[in-house]
């Protein structure tokens, strides 16, 4: 905040004092020795605050405002909070700006919810462009503190537009807006690629960075073109430092690769499937040497082999138990690595990444789609065993972060219990009981049709392929014809290429998530991938589904190596793989966004479904109210 009005008054008073011209005194010396002026000392925020405490009236207000400015420059958030509270107590005319800067301090101090609540208390009183700018900056900063960049971006873009229009100094805004946009995917960025030239410029530069990261020549050329198109744009600050820094990012230069897999024992078949995928990927990536090492070796033997072969990159192990062992004993210390599963141990190195075919990725993706569709009461059906319980609990806990009502969960112990669980959950048995009671009263058969409950608006199956083929007919029969047909969704567990080759009956209309690799070749857009799939099918026509998935995983693990550093720098950047769209989040986990497909007329077709990053339930009301805050008409004119 800059004290333009106060500074203007001081300037006028200074000019007034100089308006009386005095006759210069005569001097015998025609030359005078002029001493160098003393440099102006910049006071710290603490010094300014101390002076304010010893002052009164307008001088006190001015010093407190200068304290706020300097505290922001120094990132002294506790003092910013203290100075703002002082203004609120003793100078109510400063309330709006003081509350906004207090909220900003709260957001920076790790209290984003309090910051949102504080700024909401004055959002109906915003009077000046500066008020609106700081309100939007506080909102955007708070959401970024909660790691919600998609909710943050629109506030920060509006703040940037306001700062540009009214010449408001925005050094605090630009870096956080840049970080927010870096965290968005290309699809999410496109949502904001419209409107003012300011918004377009920010989004276009973020897209350029994602597209050409790791390609210095193309990045430099595209950045120059952007600069010519958007001269003087506030995002230009990123060109000199941020883009130049990114141009220096070198991919991992792996020359001696170790692939550590279970090559003996009970899990040898799983290791061989991954190995086949790795070998297939080597047609596109050249290493000086590649070594396949058995993960079942003793620690000392493993360390000896890694040292003797001078390994500079590792892929594996595959099994979680082996990954835990490797991390506990630091067996891959100093070696960049892609573990092929999750770990129960905290990440040991920023050069270690975790690539798992985790079903939780699919559940989160389904939830984002359900939120986009506006579903309110999902029914989850899963087998009553360890995996089914874990996944249904994961979905339920995630769902309740964003919705007041929990989902309905049905667990079945065996195939015979499926129909019973469905009729109870849909309350079809209650409808049948009412029909029986009416027939008992009239002592004759009554023409009737059972009704199911009406509040369930989507069904999500976490069952395997065989169970899904039994569940869907039960659902079709028991959903009442008096209500609109409930859409059915399933995870990739429901899909089996081997079973589908002989049986697609009764699955018409079912949506499911799946690895692109597991869909029919017509669903693979890339020609090389289609040819790879055809070659795979000719070599291994009867291979199990799990081995097909592990082949794709091994292939993608090798394909990721040249892009890992770039992906980890840009949370919104992704790479297309056989296992899905791959991105890297802050904890080093490689996250998959799978393809959607649908059974239609005894065939499987790839479909595109919308997704929405949901807002946590406790934030919804605040977000909706804050999103509706617009600049006052007096400001916008």
Coordinates of C-alpha atoms in Angstrom, one line a residue:
X1 CA 0.0 0.0 0.0
X2 CA 1.4 3.4 -0.9
X3 CA 0.3 6.5 0.9
X4 CA -0.4 8.5 -2.2
X5 CA -2.8 11.1 -0.6
X6 CA -0.6 11.8 2.4
X7 CA 2.5 12.1 0.2
X8 CA 0.6 14.5 -2.0
X9 CA -0.3 16.7 0.9
X10 CA 3.2 16.7 2.2
X11 CA 4.4 17.7 -1.3
X12 CA 2.0 20.6 -1.4
X13 CA 3.1 21.9 2.0
X14 CA 6.7 21.6 0.9
X15 CA 6.0 23.7 -2.2
X16 CA 4.1 26.3 -0.2
X17 CA 7.1 26.7 2.2
X18 CA 9.3 27.4 -0.8
X19 CA 7.0 29.9 -2.5
X20 CA 8.5 33.0 -0.8
X21 CA 11.6 34.0 -2.8
X22 CA 14.4 35.4 -0.7
X23 CA 17.1 37.7 -2.1
X24 CA 20.4 35.8 -2.2
X25 CA 23.2 37.2 -0.1
X26 CA 26.2 38.6 -1.9
X27 CA 29.4 36.7 -1.5
X28 CA 32.9 37.5 -2.3
X29 CA 33.6 33.9 -3.1
X30 CA 32.3 32.9 -6.6
X31 CA 32.7 29.3 -5.8
X32 CA 31.4 27.4 -2.8
X33 CA 32.5 24.0 -1.5
X34 CA 29.4 21.9 -1.4
X35 CA 29.5 18.8 0.8
X36 CA 28.0 15.5 -0.4
X37 CA 24.5 14.9 0.9
X38 CA 24.2 12.2 3.5
X39 CA 22.5 9.1 2.2
X40 CA 18.9 8.7 3.3
X41 CA 18.6 6.0 5.9
X42 CA 15.9 3.4 5.4
X43 CA 14.3 2.6 8.6
X44 CA 13.3 -1.0 9.4
X45 CA 9.7 -1.9 10.0
X46 CA 10.4 -2.3 13.7
X47 CA 12.0 1.2 13.9
X48 CA 9.0 2.7 12.1
X49 CA 6.7 1.0 14.5
X50 CA 8.6 2.3 17.5
X51 CA 8.4 5.8 16.1
X52 CA 4.6 5.4 15.5
X53 CA 4.2 4.4 19.2
X54 CA 5.7 7.7 20.2
X55 CA 3.7 9.8 17.8
X56 CA 0.1 11.0 17.6
X57 CA -2.5 12.1 15.1
X58 CA -1.8 12.0 11.3
X59 CA 1.9 11.4 11.9
X60 CA 1.1 8.2 13.9
X61 CA -1.2 7.0 11.1
X62 CA 1.5 7.7 8.5
X63 CA 4.2 5.9 10.4
X64 CA 1.9 2.9 11.0
X65 CA 1.1 2.7 7.3
X66 CA 4.9 2.9 6.5
X67 CA 5.4 0.1 9.1
X68 CA 2.9 -2.1 7.2
X69 CA 4.7 -1.4 3.8
X70 CA 8.1 -2.1 5.2
X71 CA 6.9 -5.2 7.1
X72 CA 5.6 -6.6 3.8
X73 CA 8.9 -5.8 2.1
X74 CA 10.8 -7.6 4.9
X75 CA 8.2 -10.4 5.1
X76 CA 7.8 -9.6 8.8
X77 CA 4.3 -11.0 9.0
X78 CA 4.0 -10.8 12.8
X79 CA 4.8 -7.1 12.8
X80 CA 2.4 -6.5 9.9
X81 CA -0.3 -8.2 12.0
X82 CA 0.7 -6.1 15.0
X83 CA 0.7 -2.8 13.1
X84 CA -2.7 -3.6 11.5
X85 CA -4.2 -4.4 14.9
X86 CA -2.9 -1.1 16.3
X87 CA -4.6 0.8 13.4
X88 CA -7.9 -1.1 14.0
X89 CA -7.9 -0.2 17.7
X90 CA -7.0 3.4 17.5
X91 CA -7.9 4.6 14.0
X92 CA -11.3 3.1 12.8
X93 CA -11.1 5.2 9.6
X94 CA -8.3 2.8 8.5
X95 CA -10.5 -0.3 9.2
X96 CA -10.9 -1.7 5.6
X97 CA -7.2 -1.6 4.6
X98 CA -6.1 -2.7 8.1
X99 CA -8.3 -5.7 8.0
X100 CA -7.1 -6.7 4.5
X101 CA -3.5 -6.4 5.5
X102 CA -4.1 -8.3 8.7
X103 CA -5.7 -11.0 6.7
X104 CA -2.7 -11.1 4.4
X105 CA -0.4 -11.5 7.4
X106 CA -2.6 -14.4 8.6
X107 CA -2.4 -16.2 5.3
X108 CA 1.3 -15.8 5.2
X109 CA 1.6 -17.1 8.8
X110 CA -0.1 -20.4 8.0
X111 CA -3.7 -19.4 9.0
X112 CA -5.5 -19.3 5.6
X113 CA -8.9 -20.1 7.0
X114 CA -8.7 -17.1 9.4
X115 CA -7.5 -15.0 6.6
X116 CA -10.5 -15.8 4.4
X117 CA -12.9 -15.2 7.3
X118 CA -11.2 -11.8 8.1
X119 CA -11.3 -10.6 4.5
X120 CA -14.9 -11.7 4.1
X121 CA -15.9 -9.4 7.0
X122 CA -15.1 -6.3 4.9
X123 CA -15.8 -7.5 1.3
X124 CA -19.1 -5.6 1.1
X125 CA -17.3 -2.3 2.1
X126 CA -14.6 -2.3 -0.5
X127 CA -14.3 1.3 -1.8
X128 CA -11.1 1.8 -3.7
X129 CA -9.1 -0.2 -6.3
X130 CA -6.5 -0.8 -3.6
X131 CA -9.1 -2.4 -1.4
X132 CA -10.3 -4.7 -4.2
X133 CA -6.7 -5.6 -5.2
X134 CA -5.8 -6.6 -1.6
X135 CA -9.0 -8.5 -1.1
X136 CA -8.4 -10.6 -4.2
X137 CA -4.7 -11.1 -3.3
X138 CA -5.6 -12.3 0.2
X139 CA -8.2 -14.8 -1.2
X140 CA -5.7 -16.1 -3.7
X141 CA -2.9 -16.4 -1.2
X142 CA -5.0 -18.2 1.3
X143 CA -6.1 -20.8 -1.3
X144 CA -2.5 -21.3 -2.4
X145 CA -1.5 -21.9 1.3
X146 CA -4.1 -24.7 1.3
X147 CA -2.6 -26.1 -1.9
X148 CA -5.7 -25.2 -4.0
X149 CA -4.2 -23.5 -7.1
X150 CA -7.3 -24.0 -9.2
X151 CA -9.4 -22.0 -6.7
X152 CA -6.5 -19.5 -6.2
X153 CA -6.0 -18.6 -9.9
X154 CA -9.1 -16.6 -10.6
X155 CA -8.6 -14.3 -7.6
X156 CA -5.0 -13.7 -8.4
X157 CA -5.7 -13.0 -12.1
X158 CA -8.3 -10.4 -11.0
X159 CA -5.8 -8.8 -8.7
X160 CA -3.3 -8.6 -11.5
X161 CA -5.9 -7.0 -13.8
X162 CA -6.8 -4.5 -11.1
X163 CA -3.1 -3.7 -10.4
X164 CA -2.4 -3.1 -14.1
X165 CA -5.5 -0.9 -14.6
X166 CA -4.9 1.3 -11.6
X167 CA -1.1 1.3 -11.5
X168 CA -0.9 -0.5 -8.2
X169 CA 2.5 -1.9 -7.2
X170 CA 2.2 -5.7 -7.3
X171 CA 5.5 -7.2 -6.4
X172 CA 3.8 -9.4 -3.8
X173 CA 1.3 -10.7 -6.3
X174 CA 3.3 -11.7 -9.3
X175 CA 5.4 -14.6 -7.8
X176 CA 2.4 -16.3 -6.2
X177 CA 0.3 -15.9 -9.3
X178 CA 3.1 -17.5 -11.3
X179 CA 3.3 -20.4 -8.9
X180 CA -0.4 -20.9 -9.0
X181 CA -0.5 -21.1 -12.8
X182 CA 2.5 -23.5 -12.9
X183 CA 0.4 -25.9 -10.8
X184 CA -2.4 -26.1 -13.3
X185 CA -2.7 -28.6 -16.2
X186 CA -2.9 -27.4 -19.8
X187 CA -6.7 -28.1 -19.7
X188 CA -7.1 -26.1 -16.5
X189 CA -5.1 -23.2 -17.9
X190 CA -7.3 -23.0 -21.0
X191 CA -10.2 -22.1 -18.7
X192 CA -8.5 -18.8 -18.0
X193 CA -7.2 -18.2 -21.5
X194 CA -9.8 -15.6 -22.3
X195 CA -10.8 -12.1 -21.2
X196 CA -8.3 -9.4 -20.7
X197 CA -4.8 -9.2 -22.3
X198 CA -3.4 -9.4 -18.7
X199 CA -5.0 -12.8 -18.1
X200 CA -4.2 -14.1 -21.5
X201 CA -0.6 -13.1 -21.1
X202 CA -0.1 -14.9 -17.8
X203 CA -1.8 -18.1 -19.2
X204 CA 0.1 -18.1 -22.5
X205 CA 3.5 -17.8 -20.7
X206 CA 2.5 -20.6 -18.3
X207 CA 1.6 -22.8 -21.3
X208 CA 4.8 -22.0 -23.1
X209 CA 6.8 -23.0 -20.1
X210 CA 5.0 -26.4 -19.8
X211 CA 5.2 -27.1 -23.5
X212 CA 8.9 -26.4 -24.1
X213 CA 10.4 -27.1 -20.7
X214 CA 13.5 -29.2 -21.4
X215 CA 13.9 -27.8 -24.9
X216 CA 16.0 -24.7 -24.5
X217 CA 16.0 -23.5 -28.1
X218 CA 12.2 -23.8 -28.5
X219 CA 11.6 -22.3 -25.0
X220 CA 13.8 -19.3 -25.8
X221 CA 12.2 -18.7 -29.2
X222 CA 8.6 -19.0 -27.8
X223 CA 9.5 -16.7 -24.9
X224 CA 10.7 -14.0 -27.3
X225 CA 7.6 -14.3 -29.3
X226 CA 5.5 -13.9 -26.2
X227 CA 7.5 -10.8 -25.1
X228 CA 6.8 -9.2 -28.5
X229 CA 3.1 -10.0 -28.2
X230 CA 2.8 -8.8 -24.6
X231 CA 5.2 -5.9 -24.1
X232 CA 5.3 -4.5 -20.5
X233 CA 3.2 -7.4 -19.2
X234 CA 3.5 -8.1 -15.4
X235 CA 4.5 -11.7 -16.1
X236 CA 7.7 -10.4 -17.8
X237 CA 9.4 -10.6 -14.4
X238 CA 9.5 -14.4 -15.0
X239 CA 11.4 -14.2 -18.3
X240 CA 14.7 -12.9 -17.0
X241 CA 14.9 -15.2 -14.0
X242 CA 12.4 -18.0 -14.0
X243 CA 12.4 -19.0 -17.7
X244 CA 16.2 -18.6 -17.9
X245 CA 16.5 -20.9 -14.8
X246 CA 14.2 -23.5 -16.4
X247 CA 16.2 -23.4 -19.6
X248 CA 19.2 -24.7 -17.6
X249 CA 17.3 -27.7 -16.3
X250 CA 19.0 -30.7 -17.7
X251 CA 17.3 -34.1 -17.9
X252 CA 18.8 -37.0 -16.1
X253 CA 21.7 -38.2 -18.2
X254 CA 21.4 -41.8 -17.3
X255 CA 24.1 -44.0 -19.0
X256 CA 24.3 -47.0 -16.7
X257 CA 20.8 -48.2 -15.8
X258 CA 19.9 -50.7 -13.1
X259 CA 16.5 -52.4 -13.3
X260 CA 15.9 -54.1 -9.9
X261 CA 13.1 -56.7 -10.1
X262 CA 12.0 -60.0 -8.5
X263 CA 13.8 -62.3 -10.9
X264 CA 13.5 -65.3 -8.7
X265 CA 11.0 -66.8 -6.2
X266 CA 7.2 -66.6 -6.2
X267 CA 7.0 -63.2 -7.9
X268 CA 9.4 -63.9 -10.7
X269 CA 6.5 -63.7 -13.3
X270 CA 5.6 -60.2 -12.2
X271 CA 9.3 -59.1 -12.6
X272 CA 9.5 -60.7 -16.0
X273 CA 6.4 -58.8 -17.2
X274 CA 8.0 -55.4 -16.1
X275 CA 11.3 -56.5 -17.7
X276 CA 9.6 -57.1 -21.0
X277 CA 8.1 -53.6 -20.9
X278 CA 11.6 -52.1 -20.1
X279 CA 13.2 -54.0 -23.0
X280 CA 10.4 -52.7 -25.4
X281 CA 11.1 -49.1 -24.3
X282 CA 14.8 -49.4 -25.0
X283 CA 14.1 -49.2 -28.7
X284 CA 13.4 -45.4 -28.1
X285 CA 16.0 -44.7 -25.4
X286 CA 19.7 -45.5 -25.5
X287 CA 21.8 -46.3 -22.5
X288 CA 25.5 -47.4 -22.5
X289 CA 24.7 -50.3 -20.3
X290 CA 21.6 -51.8 -18.7
X291 CA 21.7 -54.3 -15.9
X292 CA 18.8 -56.4 -14.6
X293 CA 19.4 -57.2 -10.9
X294 CA 17.4 -59.6 -8.7
X295 CA 15.8 -57.6 -5.9
X296 CA 15.9 -60.8 -3.7
X297 CA 19.7 -60.5 -3.3
X298 CA 21.2 -59.7 0.1
X299 CA 21.8 -56.0 0.9
X300 CA 25.6 -56.5 0.7
X301 CA 25.4 -58.2 -2.7
X302 CA 23.1 -55.4 -4.1
X303 CA 25.4 -52.6 -2.9
X304 CA 28.4 -54.4 -4.4
X305 CA 26.7 -54.7 -7.8
X306 CA 25.5 -51.1 -7.8
X307 CA 29.0 -49.9 -7.0
X308 CA 30.9 -52.2 -9.3
X309 CA 28.7 -51.3 -12.3
X310 CA 28.8 -47.5 -11.4
X311 CA 25.0 -47.3 -11.7
X312 CA 23.7 -43.7 -12.2
X313 CA 20.0 -44.4 -12.4
X314 CA 17.8 -47.2 -11.0
X315 CA 14.3 -48.5 -11.8
X316 CA 12.7 -50.6 -9.1
X317 CA 12.2 -52.5 -6.9
X318 CA 8.6 -53.5 -7.6
X319 CA 7.4 -55.0 -4.3
X320 CA 6.6 -52.6 -1.5
X321 CA 8.4 -54.8 1.1
X322 CA 11.6 -54.5 -1.0
X323 CA 11.2 -50.7 -1.4
X324 CA 10.9 -50.4 2.4
X325 CA 14.0 -52.5 2.8
X326 CA 16.0 -50.4 0.3
X327 CA 15.0 -47.1 2.0
X328 CA 15.6 -48.4 5.5
X329 CA 19.2 -49.3 4.5
X330 CA 19.8 -46.5 2.0
X331 CA 20.7 -49.0 -0.7
X332 CA 20.0 -46.4 -3.5
X333 CA 21.5 -43.4 -1.7
X334 CA 22.9 -40.9 -4.2
X335 CA 21.3 -42.7 -7.2
X336 CA 18.3 -41.1 -8.9
X337 CA 15.6 -43.8 -8.9
X338 CA 12.0 -44.6 -9.8
X339 CA 10.5 -47.1 -7.3
X340 CA 7.8 -49.1 -8.9
X341 CA 5.5 -48.9 -5.9
X342 CA 4.6 -46.7 -3.0
X343 CA 6.6 -46.7 0.2
X344 CA 5.6 -46.8 3.9
X345 CA 8.7 -44.7 4.7
X346 CA 9.1 -40.9 4.3
X347 CA 10.9 -39.9 1.1
X348 CA 14.6 -40.3 1.6
X349 CA 15.9 -38.2 -1.3
X350 CA 14.5 -35.6 -3.7
X351 CA 15.9 -37.8 -6.5
X352 CA 13.7 -40.7 -5.6
X353 CA 10.3 -41.0 -7.2
X354 CA 7.4 -43.5 -6.7
X355 CA 5.5 -45.0 -9.6
X356 CA 2.6 -47.3 -8.5
X357 CA -0.4 -48.6 -10.3
X358 CA -2.4 -47.4 -7.3
X359 CA -6.2 -47.8 -7.5
X360 CA -6.6 -44.7 -5.4
X361 CA -5.7 -42.6 -8.4
X362 CA -8.8 -44.0 -10.1
X363 CA -11.1 -43.3 -7.2
X364 CA -9.9 -39.7 -7.0
X365 CA -10.5 -39.3 -10.7
X366 CA -14.0 -40.8 -10.4
X367 CA -14.8 -38.5 -7.5
X368 CA -13.7 -35.4 -9.6
X369 CA -16.0 -36.5 -12.3
X370 CA -18.9 -37.1 -9.9
X371 CA -18.4 -33.6 -8.6
X372 CA -18.4 -32.1 -12.1
X373 CA -21.7 -33.9 -12.8
X374 CA -23.3 -32.7 -9.6
X375 CA -23.9 -36.1 -8.1
X376 CA -24.9 -36.0 -4.4
X377 CA -25.6 -39.5 -3.2
X378 CA -23.3 -42.2 -4.7
X379 CA -23.7 -45.9 -3.9
X380 CA -20.4 -47.8 -3.6
X381 CA -20.4 -51.6 -4.0
X382 CA -17.3 -53.6 -3.2
X383 CA -16.3 -57.0 -2.0
X384 CA -16.1 -57.4 1.8
X385 CA -12.4 -58.1 1.8
X386 CA -9.2 -56.2 2.6
X387 CA -8.9 -54.4 -0.7
X388 CA -12.6 -53.6 -1.1
X389 CA -12.8 -52.2 2.5
X390 CA -9.6 -50.1 2.0
X391 CA -10.9 -48.6 -1.3
X392 CA -14.4 -47.9 -0.1
X393 CA -13.1 -46.2 3.0
X394 CA -10.7 -44.1 0.8
X395 CA -13.6 -43.0 -1.4
X396 CA -15.9 -42.3 1.6
X397 CA -13.3 -40.2 3.4
X398 CA -12.5 -38.2 0.3
X399 CA -16.2 -37.7 -0.6
X400 CA -16.9 -36.4 2.9
X401 CA -14.2 -33.7 2.5
X402 CA -16.4 -32.1 -0.1
X403 CA -20.0 -33.2 0.7
X404 CA -22.2 -33.1 3.8
X405 CA -23.8 -36.5 3.2
X406 CA -21.6 -39.6 3.2
X407 CA -21.9 -42.1 0.3
X408 CA -23.8 -45.3 0.7
X409 CA -21.5 -48.3 0.9
X410 CA -22.5 -51.9 0.3
X411 CA -20.0 -54.7 1.0
X412 CA -20.8 -58.2 -0.1
X413 CA -19.1 -61.4 1.2
X414 CA -19.8 -63.6 -1.8
X415 CA -21.6 -63.7 -5.1
X416 CA -24.7 -65.1 -3.5
X417 CA -25.0 -62.1 -1.2
X418 CA -24.9 -59.5 -4.0
X419 CA -28.6 -59.4 -4.8
X420 CA -29.5 -59.2 -1.1
X421 CA -27.1 -56.2 -0.5
X422 CA -28.5 -54.4 -3.5
X423 CA -32.2 -54.9 -2.7
X424 CA -31.5 -53.7 0.9
X425 CA -29.6 -50.6 -0.1
X426 CA -32.0 -49.7 -2.8
X427 CA -34.9 -50.4 -0.3
X428 CA -36.5 -52.7 -2.9
X429 CA -37.3 -55.2 -0.1
X430 CA -39.3 -52.5 1.7
X431 CA -41.3 -51.9 -1.5
X432 CA -42.0 -55.6 -1.9
X433 CA -43.1 -55.8 1.8
X434 CA -45.6 -53.0 1.2
X435 CA -47.0 -54.9 -1.9
X436 CA -47.4 -58.1 0.1
X437 CA -49.2 -56.2 2.8
X438 CA -51.7 -54.7 0.3
X439 CA -52.3 -58.1 -1.2
X440 CA -52.9 -59.4 2.3
X441 CA -55.5 -56.8 2.9
X442 CA -57.4 -57.3 -0.4
X443 CA -56.9 -61.1 -0.4
X444 CA -55.9 -61.1 -4.0
X445 CA -53.0 -60.3 -6.3
X446 CA -52.5 -56.6 -7.0
X447 CA -51.0 -55.3 -10.2
X448 CA -47.8 -53.6 -9.0
X449 CA -44.2 -52.8 -9.6
X450 CA -41.5 -52.4 -7.0
X451 CA -39.9 -49.0 -6.4
X452 CA -36.3 -48.3 -5.5
X453 CA -35.1 -45.4 -3.4
X454 CA -34.8 -42.1 -5.4
X455 CA -31.9 -40.3 -3.7
X456 CA -29.1 -42.5 -5.1
X457 CA -27.9 -40.7 -8.3
X458 CA -24.8 -42.8 -9.2
X459 CA -23.4 -46.2 -8.6
X460 CA -19.7 -46.9 -8.4
X461 CA -18.5 -50.5 -8.6
X462 CA -15.1 -51.5 -7.0
X463 CA -15.5 -55.1 -8.1
X464 CA -13.5 -57.4 -10.3
X465 CA -14.5 -58.4 -13.8
X466 CA -16.5 -61.5 -12.8
X467 CA -18.3 -59.7 -9.9
X468 CA -19.1 -56.8 -12.1
X469 CA -20.8 -59.1 -14.6
X470 CA -23.0 -60.4 -11.8
X471 CA -23.7 -57.0 -10.2
X472 CA -24.8 -55.0 -13.2
X473 CA -27.9 -57.2 -14.0
X474 CA -29.0 -57.1 -10.4
X475 CA -28.8 -53.3 -10.6
X476 CA -30.7 -53.1 -13.9
X477 CA -33.5 -55.3 -12.5
X478 CA -33.8 -53.5 -9.1
X479 CA -33.7 -49.9 -10.1
X480 CA -37.3 -48.6 -10.4
X481 CA -38.6 -47.8 -13.8
X482 CA -40.3 -44.8 -12.2
X483 CA -36.9 -42.9 -11.8
X484 CA -34.3 -41.9 -14.4
X485 CA -31.8 -44.7 -14.9
X486 CA -28.9 -44.4 -12.5
X487 CA -25.5 -44.1 -14.3
X488 CA -23.1 -46.9 -13.5
X489 CA -19.3 -46.5 -13.1
X490 CA -16.5 -48.9 -12.3
X491 CA -12.8 -49.0 -11.8
X492 CA -10.3 -50.8 -14.0
X493 CA -10.7 -53.9 -11.8
X494 CA -14.0 -54.5 -13.6
X495 CA -12.3 -54.8 -17.0
X496 CA -10.5 -57.8 -18.3
X497 CA -9.3 -58.2 -21.8
X498 CA -9.4 -61.9 -21.5
X499 CA -13.0 -62.1 -20.3
X500 CA -14.1 -59.3 -22.7
X501 CA -12.8 -61.4 -25.7
X502 CA -15.7 -63.8 -25.1
X503 CA -18.3 -62.0 -22.9
X504 CA -19.4 -58.4 -23.1
X505 CA -23.1 -59.2 -22.3
X506 CA -25.0 -57.2 -19.8
X507 CA -22.4 -54.4 -19.5
X508 CA -23.9 -52.0 -21.9
X509 CA -23.7 -48.4 -20.6
X510 CA -21.1 -49.1 -18.0
X511 CA -18.4 -46.4 -17.7
X512 CA -15.0 -47.4 -16.3
X513 CA -11.4 -46.0 -15.9
X514 CA -8.6 -48.0 -17.6
X515 CA -5.0 -47.8 -18.7
X516 CA -5.0 -46.6 -22.3
X517 CA -2.8 -49.7 -23.0
X518 CA -5.6 -52.0 -22.0
X519 CA -8.2 -50.5 -24.3
X520 CA -8.8 -51.7 -27.9
X521 CA -6.2 -50.5 -30.4
X522 CA -8.7 -48.1 -31.9
X523 CA -8.6 -46.2 -28.6
X524 CA -4.9 -45.6 -28.9
X525 CA -4.3 -42.4 -30.8
X526 CA -0.5 -42.8 -31.2
X527 CA 0.5 -44.9 -34.2
X528 CA 3.6 -46.2 -32.5
X529 CA 1.6 -47.3 -29.5
X530 CA -0.9 -49.1 -31.7
X531 CA 1.9 -50.9 -33.5
X532 CA 3.5 -51.8 -30.1
X533 CA 0.1 -53.2 -28.9
X534 CA -0.3 -55.3 -32.1
X535 CA 3.2 -56.6 -31.8
X536 CA 2.6 -57.4 -28.1
X537 CA -0.6 -59.3 -28.9
X538 CA 1.1 -61.4 -31.5
X539 CA 3.9 -62.4 -29.1
X540 CA 1.8 -62.9 -26.0
X541 CA -1.8 -63.6 -27.1
X542 CA -2.9 -65.3 -23.8
X543 CA -1.0 -63.2 -21.2
X544 CA -2.9 -62.3 -18.0
X545 CA -4.3 -58.8 -17.4
X546 CA -1.8 -58.1 -14.5
X547 CA 1.1 -58.9 -16.7
X548 CA -0.2 -56.6 -19.5
X549 CA -0.4 -53.8 -16.9
X550 CA 3.0 -54.4 -15.6
X551 CA 4.4 -54.4 -19.1
X552 CA 3.0 -51.0 -19.6
X553 CA 4.4 -49.9 -16.3
X554 CA 7.9 -51.0 -17.2
X555 CA 7.6 -49.2 -20.5
X556 CA 6.5 -46.0 -18.9
X557 CA 9.2 -46.1 -16.2
X558 CA 11.9 -45.9 -18.9
X559 CA 10.0 -43.2 -20.9
X560 CA 9.7 -41.0 -17.8
X561 CA 13.5 -40.8 -17.1
X562 CA 14.2 -37.9 -19.5
X563 CA 11.3 -35.9 -18.3
X564 CA 11.4 -36.5 -14.5
X565 CA 13.1 -33.3 -13.6
X566 CA 10.8 -31.2 -15.7
X567 CA 7.7 -32.9 -14.5
X568 CA 8.8 -32.4 -10.8
X569 CA 9.4 -28.7 -11.5
X570 CA 5.9 -28.2 -13.0
X571 CA 3.0 -29.9 -11.1
X572 CA 0.7 -29.0 -14.0
X573 CA 2.8 -30.6 -16.7
X574 CA 2.1 -34.2 -17.7
X575 CA 3.4 -36.9 -20.1
X576 CA 1.3 -39.3 -22.1
X577 CA 2.1 -42.9 -21.3
X578 CA 0.7 -46.4 -21.7
X579 CA -0.6 -46.3 -18.1
X580 CA -2.3 -42.8 -18.5
X581 CA -1.4 -39.1 -18.3
X582 CA 1.6 -39.0 -15.9
X583 CA 2.5 -36.1 -13.6
X584 CA 4.7 -35.7 -10.5
X585 CA 3.5 -34.1 -7.3
X586 CA 5.6 -32.6 -4.5
X587 CA 6.2 -35.8 -2.6
X588 CA 7.8 -37.5 -5.6
X589 CA 4.7 -39.6 -6.4
X590 CA 4.0 -40.2 -10.1
X591 CA 0.2 -39.7 -10.4
X592 CA -1.8 -41.3 -13.2
X593 CA -4.9 -39.9 -14.9
X594 CA -6.5 -42.8 -16.6
X595 CA -8.6 -43.0 -19.7
X596 CA -12.4 -43.3 -19.5
X597 CA -14.2 -45.9 -21.6
X598 CA -17.8 -47.2 -22.0
X599 CA -19.4 -50.5 -23.0
X600 CA -21.7 -49.7 -26.0
X601 CA -23.4 -52.3 -28.2
X602 CA -21.0 -55.1 -27.2
X603 CA -18.0 -53.0 -27.9
X604 CA -15.7 -50.7 -25.8
X605 CA -15.3 -47.1 -26.8
X606 CA -13.0 -44.5 -25.3
X607 CA -15.0 -41.4 -24.1
X608 CA -14.0 -38.0 -22.7
X609 CA -15.6 -37.1 -19.4
X610 CA -15.4 -33.8 -17.5
X611 CA -13.6 -33.4 -14.2
X612 CA -13.7 -30.7 -11.5
X613 CA -11.1 -30.3 -8.7
X614 CA -13.5 -30.1 -5.8
X615 CA -13.5 -27.4 -3.1
X616 CA -13.4 -28.7 0.5
X617 CA -16.8 -28.5 2.2
X618 CA -15.7 -26.1 4.9
X619 CA -14.5 -23.7 2.1
X620 CA -17.5 -23.9 -0.2
X621 CA -19.6 -21.1 1.3
X622 CA -16.5 -18.8 1.7
X623 CA -15.4 -19.5 -1.9
X624 CA -18.8 -18.9 -3.4
X625 CA -19.3 -15.6 -1.5
X626 CA -15.8 -14.4 -2.3
X627 CA -16.1 -15.3 -6.0
X628 CA -19.1 -13.0 -6.2
X629 CA -17.2 -10.0 -4.9
X630 CA -16.7 -7.5 -7.8
X631 CA -14.9 -4.1 -7.9
X632 CA -17.3 -1.3 -6.8
X633 CA -18.7 0.7 -9.7
X634 CA -16.9 3.7 -8.4
X635 CA -13.7 1.8 -8.8
X636 CA -14.4 0.2 -12.1
X637 CA -15.2 3.5 -13.9

